[in-house]
Coordinates of N, CA and C in Angstrom, one line a residue:
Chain O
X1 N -53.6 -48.0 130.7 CA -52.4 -48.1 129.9 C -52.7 -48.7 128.5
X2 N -52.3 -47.8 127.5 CA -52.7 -48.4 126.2 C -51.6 -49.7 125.4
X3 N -52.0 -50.8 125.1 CA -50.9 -51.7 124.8 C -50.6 -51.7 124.0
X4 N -49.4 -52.1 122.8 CA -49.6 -52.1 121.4 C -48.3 -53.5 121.3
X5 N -49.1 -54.2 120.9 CA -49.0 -55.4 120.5 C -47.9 -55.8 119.5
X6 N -46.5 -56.0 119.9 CA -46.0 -56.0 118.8 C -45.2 -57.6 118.2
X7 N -45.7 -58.1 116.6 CA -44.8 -59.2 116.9 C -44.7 -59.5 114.9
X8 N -43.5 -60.9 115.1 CA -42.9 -61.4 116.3 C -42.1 -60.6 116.7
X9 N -41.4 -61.1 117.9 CA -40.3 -60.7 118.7 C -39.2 -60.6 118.2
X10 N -38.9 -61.8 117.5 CA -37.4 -62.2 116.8 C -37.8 -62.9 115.7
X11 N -37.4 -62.3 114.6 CA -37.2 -62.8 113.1 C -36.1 -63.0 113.0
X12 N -35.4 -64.3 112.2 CA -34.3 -64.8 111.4 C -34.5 -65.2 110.0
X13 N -34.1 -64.8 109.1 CA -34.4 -64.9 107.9 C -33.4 -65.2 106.8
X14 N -33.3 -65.7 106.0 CA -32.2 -65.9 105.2 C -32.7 -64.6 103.9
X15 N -31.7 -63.9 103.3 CA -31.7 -62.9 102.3 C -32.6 -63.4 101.0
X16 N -33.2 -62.8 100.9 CA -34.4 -62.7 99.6 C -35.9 -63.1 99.7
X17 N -35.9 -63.5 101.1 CA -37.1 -63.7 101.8 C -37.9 -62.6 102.2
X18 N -39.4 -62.8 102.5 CA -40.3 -61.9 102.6 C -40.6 -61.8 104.1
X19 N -40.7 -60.6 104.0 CA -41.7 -60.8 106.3 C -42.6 -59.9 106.1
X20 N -43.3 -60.0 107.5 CA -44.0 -59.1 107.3 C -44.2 -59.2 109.5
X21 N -44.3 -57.5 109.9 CA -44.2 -57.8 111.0 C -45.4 -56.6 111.7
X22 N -46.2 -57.1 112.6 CA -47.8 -56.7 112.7 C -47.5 -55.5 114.4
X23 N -48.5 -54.9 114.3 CA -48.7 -54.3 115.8 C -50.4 -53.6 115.5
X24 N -50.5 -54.4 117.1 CA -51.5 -55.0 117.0 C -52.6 -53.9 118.4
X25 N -53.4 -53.4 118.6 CA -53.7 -53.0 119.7 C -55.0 -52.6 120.1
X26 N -56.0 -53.2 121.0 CA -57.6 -52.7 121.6 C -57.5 -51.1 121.3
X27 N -56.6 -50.0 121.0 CA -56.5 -48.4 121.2 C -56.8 -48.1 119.7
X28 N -57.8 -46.7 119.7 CA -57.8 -46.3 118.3 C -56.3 -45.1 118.8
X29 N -55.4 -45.0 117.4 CA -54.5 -43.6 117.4 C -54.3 -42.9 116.5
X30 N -54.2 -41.8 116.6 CA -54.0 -40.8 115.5 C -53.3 -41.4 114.8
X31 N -52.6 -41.1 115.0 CA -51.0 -42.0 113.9 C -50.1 -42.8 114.3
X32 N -49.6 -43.5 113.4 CA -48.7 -44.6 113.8 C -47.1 -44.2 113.2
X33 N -46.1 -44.6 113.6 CA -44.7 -44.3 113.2 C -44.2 -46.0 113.1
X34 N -43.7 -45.9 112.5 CA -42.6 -47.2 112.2 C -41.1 -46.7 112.5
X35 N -40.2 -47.1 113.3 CA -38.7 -46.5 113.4 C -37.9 -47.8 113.6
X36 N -36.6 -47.9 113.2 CA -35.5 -48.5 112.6 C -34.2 -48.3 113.8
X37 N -33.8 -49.2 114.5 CA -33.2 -49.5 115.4 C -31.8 -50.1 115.4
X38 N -30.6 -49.2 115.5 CA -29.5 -50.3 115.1 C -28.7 -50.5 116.7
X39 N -27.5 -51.5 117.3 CA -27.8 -51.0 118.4 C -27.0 -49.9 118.8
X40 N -26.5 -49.1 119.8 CA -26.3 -48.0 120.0 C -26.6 -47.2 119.6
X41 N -27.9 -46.6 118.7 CA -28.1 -45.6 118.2 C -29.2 -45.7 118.8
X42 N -29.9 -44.2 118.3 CA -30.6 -43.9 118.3 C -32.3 -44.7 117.6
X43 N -33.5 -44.9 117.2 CA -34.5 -45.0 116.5 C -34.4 -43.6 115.1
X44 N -34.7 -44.3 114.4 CA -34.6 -44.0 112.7 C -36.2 -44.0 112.1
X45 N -36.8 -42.5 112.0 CA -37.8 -42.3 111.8 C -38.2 -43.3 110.4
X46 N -38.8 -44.4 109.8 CA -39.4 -44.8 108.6 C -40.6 -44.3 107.6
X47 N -41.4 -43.9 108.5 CA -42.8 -43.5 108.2 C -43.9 -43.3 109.1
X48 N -44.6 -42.5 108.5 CA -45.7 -42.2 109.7 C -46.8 -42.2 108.9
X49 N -47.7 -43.3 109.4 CA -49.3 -43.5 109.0 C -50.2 -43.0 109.5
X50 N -51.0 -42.1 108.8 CA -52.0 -40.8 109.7 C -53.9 -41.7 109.5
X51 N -53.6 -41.6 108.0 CA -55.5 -42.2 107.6 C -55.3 -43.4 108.0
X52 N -56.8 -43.9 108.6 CA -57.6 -45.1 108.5 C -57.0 -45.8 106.9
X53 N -56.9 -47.1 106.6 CA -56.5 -47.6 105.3 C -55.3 -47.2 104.9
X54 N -54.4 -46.3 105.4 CA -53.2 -46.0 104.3 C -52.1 -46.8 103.9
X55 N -51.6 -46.7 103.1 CA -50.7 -47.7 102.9 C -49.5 -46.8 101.9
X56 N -48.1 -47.1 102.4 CA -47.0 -46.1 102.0 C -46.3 -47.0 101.5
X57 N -45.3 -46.7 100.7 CA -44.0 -47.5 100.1 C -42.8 -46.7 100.2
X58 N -41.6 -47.7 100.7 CA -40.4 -46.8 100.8 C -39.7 -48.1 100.3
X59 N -39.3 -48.4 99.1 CA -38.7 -49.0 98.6 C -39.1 -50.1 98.5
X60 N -38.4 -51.4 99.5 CA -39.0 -52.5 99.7 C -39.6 -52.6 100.8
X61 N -39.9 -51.9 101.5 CA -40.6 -51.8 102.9 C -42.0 -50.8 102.2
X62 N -43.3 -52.0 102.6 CA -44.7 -51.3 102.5 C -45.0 -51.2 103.8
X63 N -45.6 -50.1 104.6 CA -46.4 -49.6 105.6 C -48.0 -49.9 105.3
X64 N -48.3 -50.4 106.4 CA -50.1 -50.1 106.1 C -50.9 -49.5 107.4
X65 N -51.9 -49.1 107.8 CA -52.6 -48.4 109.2 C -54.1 -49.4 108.3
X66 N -53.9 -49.6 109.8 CA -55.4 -50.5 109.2 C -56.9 -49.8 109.5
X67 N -58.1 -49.9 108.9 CA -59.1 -48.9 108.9 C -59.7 -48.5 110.1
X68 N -59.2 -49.0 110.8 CA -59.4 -48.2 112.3 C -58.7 -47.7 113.1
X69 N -57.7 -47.6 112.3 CA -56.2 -47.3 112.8 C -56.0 -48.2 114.5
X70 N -56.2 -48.8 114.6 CA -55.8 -49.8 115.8 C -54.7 -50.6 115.7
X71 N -54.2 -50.8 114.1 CA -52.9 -51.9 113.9 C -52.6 -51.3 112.5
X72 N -51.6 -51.9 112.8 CA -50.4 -51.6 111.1 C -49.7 -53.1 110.9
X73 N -49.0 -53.2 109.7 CA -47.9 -53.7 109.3 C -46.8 -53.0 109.1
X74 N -46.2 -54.0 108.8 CA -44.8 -53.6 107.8 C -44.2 -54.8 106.8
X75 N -43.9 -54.8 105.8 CA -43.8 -55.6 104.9 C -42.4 -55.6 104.2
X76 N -41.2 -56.4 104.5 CA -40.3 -56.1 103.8 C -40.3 -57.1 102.7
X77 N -40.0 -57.1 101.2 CA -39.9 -57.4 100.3 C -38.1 -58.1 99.7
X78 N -38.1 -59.0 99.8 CA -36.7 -59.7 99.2 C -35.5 -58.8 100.5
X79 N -35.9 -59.0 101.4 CA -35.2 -58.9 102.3 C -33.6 -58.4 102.1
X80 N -32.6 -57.9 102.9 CA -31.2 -58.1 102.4 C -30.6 -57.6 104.1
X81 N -29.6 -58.1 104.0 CA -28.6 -58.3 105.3 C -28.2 -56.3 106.5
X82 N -28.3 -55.8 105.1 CA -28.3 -54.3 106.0 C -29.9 -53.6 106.2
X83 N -31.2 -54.6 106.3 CA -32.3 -54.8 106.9 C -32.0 -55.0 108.2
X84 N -31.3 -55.7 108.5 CA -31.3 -56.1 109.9 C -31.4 -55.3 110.8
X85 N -31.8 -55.3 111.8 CA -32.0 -54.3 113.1 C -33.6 -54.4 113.5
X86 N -33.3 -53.5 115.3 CA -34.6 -53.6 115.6 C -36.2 -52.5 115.3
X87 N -36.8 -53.1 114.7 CA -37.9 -52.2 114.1 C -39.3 -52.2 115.7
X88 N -39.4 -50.8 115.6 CA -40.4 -50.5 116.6 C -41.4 -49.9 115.8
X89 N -42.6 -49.9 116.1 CA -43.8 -49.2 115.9 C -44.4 -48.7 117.2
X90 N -44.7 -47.3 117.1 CA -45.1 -46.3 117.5 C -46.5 -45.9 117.9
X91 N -47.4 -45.9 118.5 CA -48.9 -45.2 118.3 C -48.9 -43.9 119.4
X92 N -49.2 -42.9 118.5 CA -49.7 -41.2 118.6 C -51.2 -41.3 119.1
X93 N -50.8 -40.9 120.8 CA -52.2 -40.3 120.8 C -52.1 -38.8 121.7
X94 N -53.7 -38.1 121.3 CA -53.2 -36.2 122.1 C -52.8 -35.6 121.7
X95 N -53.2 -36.2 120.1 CA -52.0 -34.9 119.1 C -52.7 -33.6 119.5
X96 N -51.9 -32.2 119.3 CA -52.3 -31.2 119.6 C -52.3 -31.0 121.1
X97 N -52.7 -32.1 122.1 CA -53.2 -31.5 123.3 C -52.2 -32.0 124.1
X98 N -52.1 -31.4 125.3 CA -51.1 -31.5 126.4 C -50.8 -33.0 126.9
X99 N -51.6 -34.0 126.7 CA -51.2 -35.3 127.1 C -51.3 -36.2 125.7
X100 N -50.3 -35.1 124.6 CA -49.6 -36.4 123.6 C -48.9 -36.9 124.1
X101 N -48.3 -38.3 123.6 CA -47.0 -39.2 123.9 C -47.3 -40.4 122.8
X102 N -46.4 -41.0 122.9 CA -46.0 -42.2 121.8 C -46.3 -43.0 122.6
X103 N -46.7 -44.2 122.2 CA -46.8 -46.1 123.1 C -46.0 -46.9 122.3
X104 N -45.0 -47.3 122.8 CA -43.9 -47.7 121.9 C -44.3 -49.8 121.9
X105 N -44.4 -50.6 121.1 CA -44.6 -51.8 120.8 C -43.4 -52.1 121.7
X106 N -42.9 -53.9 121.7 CA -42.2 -54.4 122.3 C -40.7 -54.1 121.3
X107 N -41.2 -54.3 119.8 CA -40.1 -54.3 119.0 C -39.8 -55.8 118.3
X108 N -39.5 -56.0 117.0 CA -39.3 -57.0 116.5 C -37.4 -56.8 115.7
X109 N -36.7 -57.9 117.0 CA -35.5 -57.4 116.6 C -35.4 -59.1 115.2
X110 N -35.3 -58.2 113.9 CA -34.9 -58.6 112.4 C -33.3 -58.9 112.5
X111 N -33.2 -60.6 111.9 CA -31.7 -60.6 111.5 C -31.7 -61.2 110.0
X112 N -31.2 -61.0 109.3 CA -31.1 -61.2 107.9 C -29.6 -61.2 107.2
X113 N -29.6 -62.8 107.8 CA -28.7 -63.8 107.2 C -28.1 -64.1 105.2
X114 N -26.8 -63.4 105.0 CA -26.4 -63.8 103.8 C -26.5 -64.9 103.2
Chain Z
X1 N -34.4 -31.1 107.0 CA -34.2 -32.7 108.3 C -34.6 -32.0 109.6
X2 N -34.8 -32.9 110.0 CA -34.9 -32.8 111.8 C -33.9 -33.6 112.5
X3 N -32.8 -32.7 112.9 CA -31.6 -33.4 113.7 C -31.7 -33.3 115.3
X4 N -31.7 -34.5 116.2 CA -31.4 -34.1 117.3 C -30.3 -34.7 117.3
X5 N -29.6 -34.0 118.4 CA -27.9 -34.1 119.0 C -28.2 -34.6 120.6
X6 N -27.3 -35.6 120.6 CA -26.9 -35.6 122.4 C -25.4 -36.2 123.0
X7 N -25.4 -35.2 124.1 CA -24.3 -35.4 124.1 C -24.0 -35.5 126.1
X8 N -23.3 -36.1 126.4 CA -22.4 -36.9 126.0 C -23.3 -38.1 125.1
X9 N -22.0 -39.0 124.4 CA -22.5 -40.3 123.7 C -22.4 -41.5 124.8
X10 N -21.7 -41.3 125.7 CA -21.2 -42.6 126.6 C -20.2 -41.9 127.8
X11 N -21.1 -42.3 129.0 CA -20.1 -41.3 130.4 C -20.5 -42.7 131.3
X12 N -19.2 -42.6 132.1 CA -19.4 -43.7 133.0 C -19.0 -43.1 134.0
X13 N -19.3 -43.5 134.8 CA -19.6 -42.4 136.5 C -19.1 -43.5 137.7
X14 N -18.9 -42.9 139.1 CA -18.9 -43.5 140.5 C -20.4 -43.5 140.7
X15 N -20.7 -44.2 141.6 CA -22.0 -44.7 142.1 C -22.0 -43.7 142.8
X16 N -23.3 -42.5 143.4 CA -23.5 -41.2 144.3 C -23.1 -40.2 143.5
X17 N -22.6 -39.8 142.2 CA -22.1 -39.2 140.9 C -23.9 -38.5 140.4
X18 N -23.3 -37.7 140.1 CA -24.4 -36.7 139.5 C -23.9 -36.6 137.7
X19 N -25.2 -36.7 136.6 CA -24.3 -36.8 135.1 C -25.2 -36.1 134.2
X20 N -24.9 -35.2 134.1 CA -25.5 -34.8 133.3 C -25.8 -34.7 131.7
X21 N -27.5 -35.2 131.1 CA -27.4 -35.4 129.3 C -28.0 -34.0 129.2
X22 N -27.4 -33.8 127.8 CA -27.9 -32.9 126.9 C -28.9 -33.4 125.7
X23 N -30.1 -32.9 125.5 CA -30.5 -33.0 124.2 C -30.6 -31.7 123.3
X24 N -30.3 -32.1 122.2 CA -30.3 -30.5 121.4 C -31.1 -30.6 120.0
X25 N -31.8 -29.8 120.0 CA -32.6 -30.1 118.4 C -31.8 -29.2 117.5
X26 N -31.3 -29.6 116.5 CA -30.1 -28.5 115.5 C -30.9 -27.6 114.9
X27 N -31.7 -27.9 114.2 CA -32.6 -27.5 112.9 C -33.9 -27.0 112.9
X28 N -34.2 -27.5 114.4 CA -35.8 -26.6 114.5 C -36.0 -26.7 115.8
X29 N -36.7 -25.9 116.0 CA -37.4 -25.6 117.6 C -38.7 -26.6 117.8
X30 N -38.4 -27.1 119.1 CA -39.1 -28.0 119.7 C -39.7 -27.5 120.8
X31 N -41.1 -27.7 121.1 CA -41.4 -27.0 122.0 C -41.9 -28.2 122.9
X32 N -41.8 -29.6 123.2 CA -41.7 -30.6 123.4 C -40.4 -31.4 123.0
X33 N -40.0 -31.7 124.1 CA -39.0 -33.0 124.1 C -38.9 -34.2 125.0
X34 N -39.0 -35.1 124.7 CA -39.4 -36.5 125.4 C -37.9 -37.3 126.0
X35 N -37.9 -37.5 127.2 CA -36.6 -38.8 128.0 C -37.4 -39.9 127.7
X36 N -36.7 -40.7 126.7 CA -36.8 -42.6 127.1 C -35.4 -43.0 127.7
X37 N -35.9 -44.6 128.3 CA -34.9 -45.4 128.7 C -34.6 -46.5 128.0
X38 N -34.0 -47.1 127.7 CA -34.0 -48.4 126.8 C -32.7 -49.6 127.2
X39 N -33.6 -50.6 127.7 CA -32.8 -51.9 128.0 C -32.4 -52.2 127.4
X40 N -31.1 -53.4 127.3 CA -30.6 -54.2 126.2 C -31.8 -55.0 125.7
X41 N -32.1 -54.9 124.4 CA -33.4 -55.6 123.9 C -34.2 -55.1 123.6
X42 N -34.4 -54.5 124.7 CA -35.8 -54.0 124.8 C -36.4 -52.6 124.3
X43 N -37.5 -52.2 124.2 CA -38.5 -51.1 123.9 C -38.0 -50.2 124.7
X44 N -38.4 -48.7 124.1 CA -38.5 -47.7 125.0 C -39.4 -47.1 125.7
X45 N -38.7 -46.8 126.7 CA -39.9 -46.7 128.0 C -39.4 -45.1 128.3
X46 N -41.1 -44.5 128.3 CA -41.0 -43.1 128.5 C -40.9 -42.7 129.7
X47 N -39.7 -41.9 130.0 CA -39.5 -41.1 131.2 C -40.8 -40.0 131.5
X48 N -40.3 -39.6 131.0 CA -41.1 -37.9 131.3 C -40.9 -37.1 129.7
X49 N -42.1 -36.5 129.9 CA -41.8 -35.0 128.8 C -41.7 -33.7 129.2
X50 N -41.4 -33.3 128.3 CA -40.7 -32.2 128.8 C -41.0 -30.5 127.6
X51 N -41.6 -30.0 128.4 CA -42.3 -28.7 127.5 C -41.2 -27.2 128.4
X52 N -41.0 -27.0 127.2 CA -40.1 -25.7 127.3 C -40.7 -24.2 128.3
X53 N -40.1 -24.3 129.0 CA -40.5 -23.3 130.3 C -41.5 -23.8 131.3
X54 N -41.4 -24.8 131.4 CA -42.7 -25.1 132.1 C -42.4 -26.5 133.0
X55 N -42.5 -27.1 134.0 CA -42.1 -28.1 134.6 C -42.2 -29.5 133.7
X56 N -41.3 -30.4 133.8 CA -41.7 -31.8 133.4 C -43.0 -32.5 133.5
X57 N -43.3 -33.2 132.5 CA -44.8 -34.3 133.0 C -43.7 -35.8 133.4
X58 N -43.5 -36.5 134.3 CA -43.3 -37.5 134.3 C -44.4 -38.8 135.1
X59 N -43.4 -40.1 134.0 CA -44.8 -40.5 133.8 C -44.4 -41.8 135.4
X60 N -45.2 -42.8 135.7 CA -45.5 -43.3 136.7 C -44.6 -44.0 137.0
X61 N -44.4 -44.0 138.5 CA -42.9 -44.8 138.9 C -41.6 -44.3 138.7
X62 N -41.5 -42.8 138.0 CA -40.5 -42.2 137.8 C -40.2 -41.2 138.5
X63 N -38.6 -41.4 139.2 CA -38.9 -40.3 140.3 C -38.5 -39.1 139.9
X64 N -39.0 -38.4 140.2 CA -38.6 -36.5 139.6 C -37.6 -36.2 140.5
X65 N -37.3 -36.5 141.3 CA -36.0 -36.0 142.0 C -34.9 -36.5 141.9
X66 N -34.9 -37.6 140.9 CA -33.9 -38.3 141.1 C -33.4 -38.4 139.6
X67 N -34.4 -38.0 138.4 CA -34.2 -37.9 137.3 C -34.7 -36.4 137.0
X68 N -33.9 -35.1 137.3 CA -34.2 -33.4 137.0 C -33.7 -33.4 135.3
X69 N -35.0 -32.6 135.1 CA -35.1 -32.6 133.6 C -35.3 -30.8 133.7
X70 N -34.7 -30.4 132.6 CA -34.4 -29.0 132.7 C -35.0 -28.3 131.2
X71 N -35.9 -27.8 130.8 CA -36.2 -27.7 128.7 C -35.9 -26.3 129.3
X72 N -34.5 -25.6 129.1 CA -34.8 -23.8 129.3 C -34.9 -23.2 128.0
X73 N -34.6 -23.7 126.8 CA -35.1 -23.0 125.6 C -35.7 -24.0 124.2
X74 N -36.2 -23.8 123.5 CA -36.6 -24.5 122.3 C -35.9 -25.4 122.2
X75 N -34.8 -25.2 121.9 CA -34.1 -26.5 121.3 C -32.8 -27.0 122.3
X76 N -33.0 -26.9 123.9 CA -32.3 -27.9 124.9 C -33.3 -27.9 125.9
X77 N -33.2 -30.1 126.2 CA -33.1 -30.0 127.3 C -32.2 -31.0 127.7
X78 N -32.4 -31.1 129.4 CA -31.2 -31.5 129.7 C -31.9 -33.0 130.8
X79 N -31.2 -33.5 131.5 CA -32.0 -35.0 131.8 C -30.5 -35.5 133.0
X80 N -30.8 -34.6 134.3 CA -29.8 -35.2 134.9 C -30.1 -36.0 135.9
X81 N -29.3 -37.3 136.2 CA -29.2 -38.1 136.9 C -28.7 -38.2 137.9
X82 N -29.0 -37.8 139.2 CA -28.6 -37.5 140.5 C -28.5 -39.0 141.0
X83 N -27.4 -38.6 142.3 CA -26.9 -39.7 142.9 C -26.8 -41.4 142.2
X84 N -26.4 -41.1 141.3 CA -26.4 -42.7 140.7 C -25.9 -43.8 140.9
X85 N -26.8 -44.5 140.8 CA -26.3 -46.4 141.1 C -26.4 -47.3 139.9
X86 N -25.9 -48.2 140.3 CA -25.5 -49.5 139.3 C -27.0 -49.7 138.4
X87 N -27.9 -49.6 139.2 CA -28.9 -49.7 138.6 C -29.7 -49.0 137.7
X88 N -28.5 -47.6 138.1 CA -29.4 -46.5 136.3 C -28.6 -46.2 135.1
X89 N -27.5 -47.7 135.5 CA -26.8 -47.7 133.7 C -28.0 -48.6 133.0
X90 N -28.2 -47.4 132.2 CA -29.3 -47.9 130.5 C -28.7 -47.1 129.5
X91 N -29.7 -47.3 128.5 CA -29.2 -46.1 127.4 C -30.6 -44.9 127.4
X92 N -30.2 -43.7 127.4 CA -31.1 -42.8 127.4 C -31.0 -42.1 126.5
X93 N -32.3 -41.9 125.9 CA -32.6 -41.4 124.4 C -33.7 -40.3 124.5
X94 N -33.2 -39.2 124.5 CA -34.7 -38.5 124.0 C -34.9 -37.9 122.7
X95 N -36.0 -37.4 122.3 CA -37.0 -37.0 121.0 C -37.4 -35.6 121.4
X96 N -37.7 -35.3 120.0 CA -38.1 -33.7 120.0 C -39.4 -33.8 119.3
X97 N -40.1 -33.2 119.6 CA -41.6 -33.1 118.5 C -41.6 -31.9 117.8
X98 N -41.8 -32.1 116.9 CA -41.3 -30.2 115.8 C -42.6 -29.3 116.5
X99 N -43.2 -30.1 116.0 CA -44.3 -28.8 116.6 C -46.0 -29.5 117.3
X100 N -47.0 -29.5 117.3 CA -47.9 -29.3 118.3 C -49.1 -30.0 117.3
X101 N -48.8 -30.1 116.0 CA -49.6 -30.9 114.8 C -49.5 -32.2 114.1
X102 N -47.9 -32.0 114.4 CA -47.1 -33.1 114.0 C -47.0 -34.3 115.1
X103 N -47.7 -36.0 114.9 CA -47.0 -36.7 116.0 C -45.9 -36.7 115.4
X104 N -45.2 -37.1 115.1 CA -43.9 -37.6 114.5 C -42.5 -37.1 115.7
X105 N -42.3 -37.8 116.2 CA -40.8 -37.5 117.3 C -39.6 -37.4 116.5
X106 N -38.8 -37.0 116.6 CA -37.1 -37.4 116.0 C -36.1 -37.5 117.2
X107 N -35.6 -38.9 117.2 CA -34.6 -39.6 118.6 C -33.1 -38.8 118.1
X108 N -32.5 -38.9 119.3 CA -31.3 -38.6 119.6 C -30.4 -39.9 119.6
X109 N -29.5 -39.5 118.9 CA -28.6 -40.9 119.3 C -28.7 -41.7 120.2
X110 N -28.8 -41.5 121.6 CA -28.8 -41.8 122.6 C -27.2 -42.2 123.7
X111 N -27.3 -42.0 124.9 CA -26.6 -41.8 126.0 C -26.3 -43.2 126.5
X112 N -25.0 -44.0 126.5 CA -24.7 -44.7 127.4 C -24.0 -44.6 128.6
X113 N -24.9 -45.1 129.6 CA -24.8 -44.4 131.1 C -24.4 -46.0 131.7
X114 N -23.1 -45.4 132.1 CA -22.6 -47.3 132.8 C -21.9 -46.6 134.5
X115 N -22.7 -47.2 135.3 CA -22.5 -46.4 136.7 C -21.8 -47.8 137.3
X116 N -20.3 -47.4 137.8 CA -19.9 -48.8 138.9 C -20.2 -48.5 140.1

């Protein structure tokens, strides 16, 4: 079973603050997804990290896949209160082949206090 | 976009109740679609996948008889919960994979299932 290490668990933050939130894993994967969690819904695709090294920007949120693609970040930037919710990261492996599937982290549920 | 739909949003049932979910991909054909489960809190935990015409993969500790998953065309499958107990109210979410290159999944709202 492949693990993917996700943390922390629980962030609380007051608005204009920085985080930054890791997943961590012994597995190499094709790609990594970041998705956005509010509750009763559904997961909310953010990005998907393919290369070794990459690093994406979606506003205030930077993505990175680290050179071995074994771990990522996430980096939010001056934080704000409709941030809040739970963020999962994702790791892809079997693309192409009959035993793809996603290994979903534990999740770092973000609260971001006015 | 890549929309998936599920429906019901929230069915509450008798315990020994059979319920059936729908997933539907709007916008594109899926030739893969994935059941998760999801605790209050917690991560999602994959059921089974589910390839269009072709029997379910489910994954360990999941019973296939007791969770019948149905993919009869591209863009449905279906994820029903036979004889149910108090213990299979969760929320159930599944994902569609566009195609066979792409990891990238896109979730369904997801299903709240509350069995008395």
């Amino acid at each position: 079973t492949q693990l993917l290490e996700q943390s922390p668990q629980f962030l609380s933050i007051q608005e204009g603050e920085n985080l930054t939130v890791y997943c961590n894993s012994s597995s190499v994967f094709s790609s990594l997804q970041w998705y956005r969690q509010e509750p009763g819904e559904g997961p909310v695709l953010l990005v998907t990290v393919v290369t070794g090294g990459e690093v994406k920007k979606l506003k205030r949120l930077t993505f990175q896949f680290g050179d071995a693609r074994k771990d990522s970040s996430l980096h939010i930037t001056a934080a704000q209160p409709g941030d809040t919710g739970l963020y999962l990261c994702a790791g892809a492996r079997g693309s192409g082949g009959s035993n793809y599937k996603l290994t979903f982290g534990k999740g770092t549920l973000l609260t971001v206090n006015p | 976009g890549a929309v998936v739909s599920q429906h019901p949003s929230r069915v509450i049932c008798k315990s020994g109740t059979s319920v059936k979910i729908e997933c539907r991909s709007l916008d594109f054909q899926a030739t893969t679609m994935f059941w998760y489960r999801q605790f209050p809190k917690q991560s999602l935990m994959l059921m089974a996948t589910s390839n269009e015409g072709s029997k379910a993969t489910y994954e360990q500790g999941v019973e296939k008889d007791k969770f019948l998953i149905n993919h009869a065309s591209l863009t449905l499958s279906t994820l029903t919960v036979t004889s149910a107990h108090p213990e299979d109210s969760s929320f159930y979410i599944c994902s569609a994979r566009r195609d066979s290159i792409s990891d990238t999944q896109y979730f369904g709202p997801g299903t709240r299932l509350t069995v008395l």
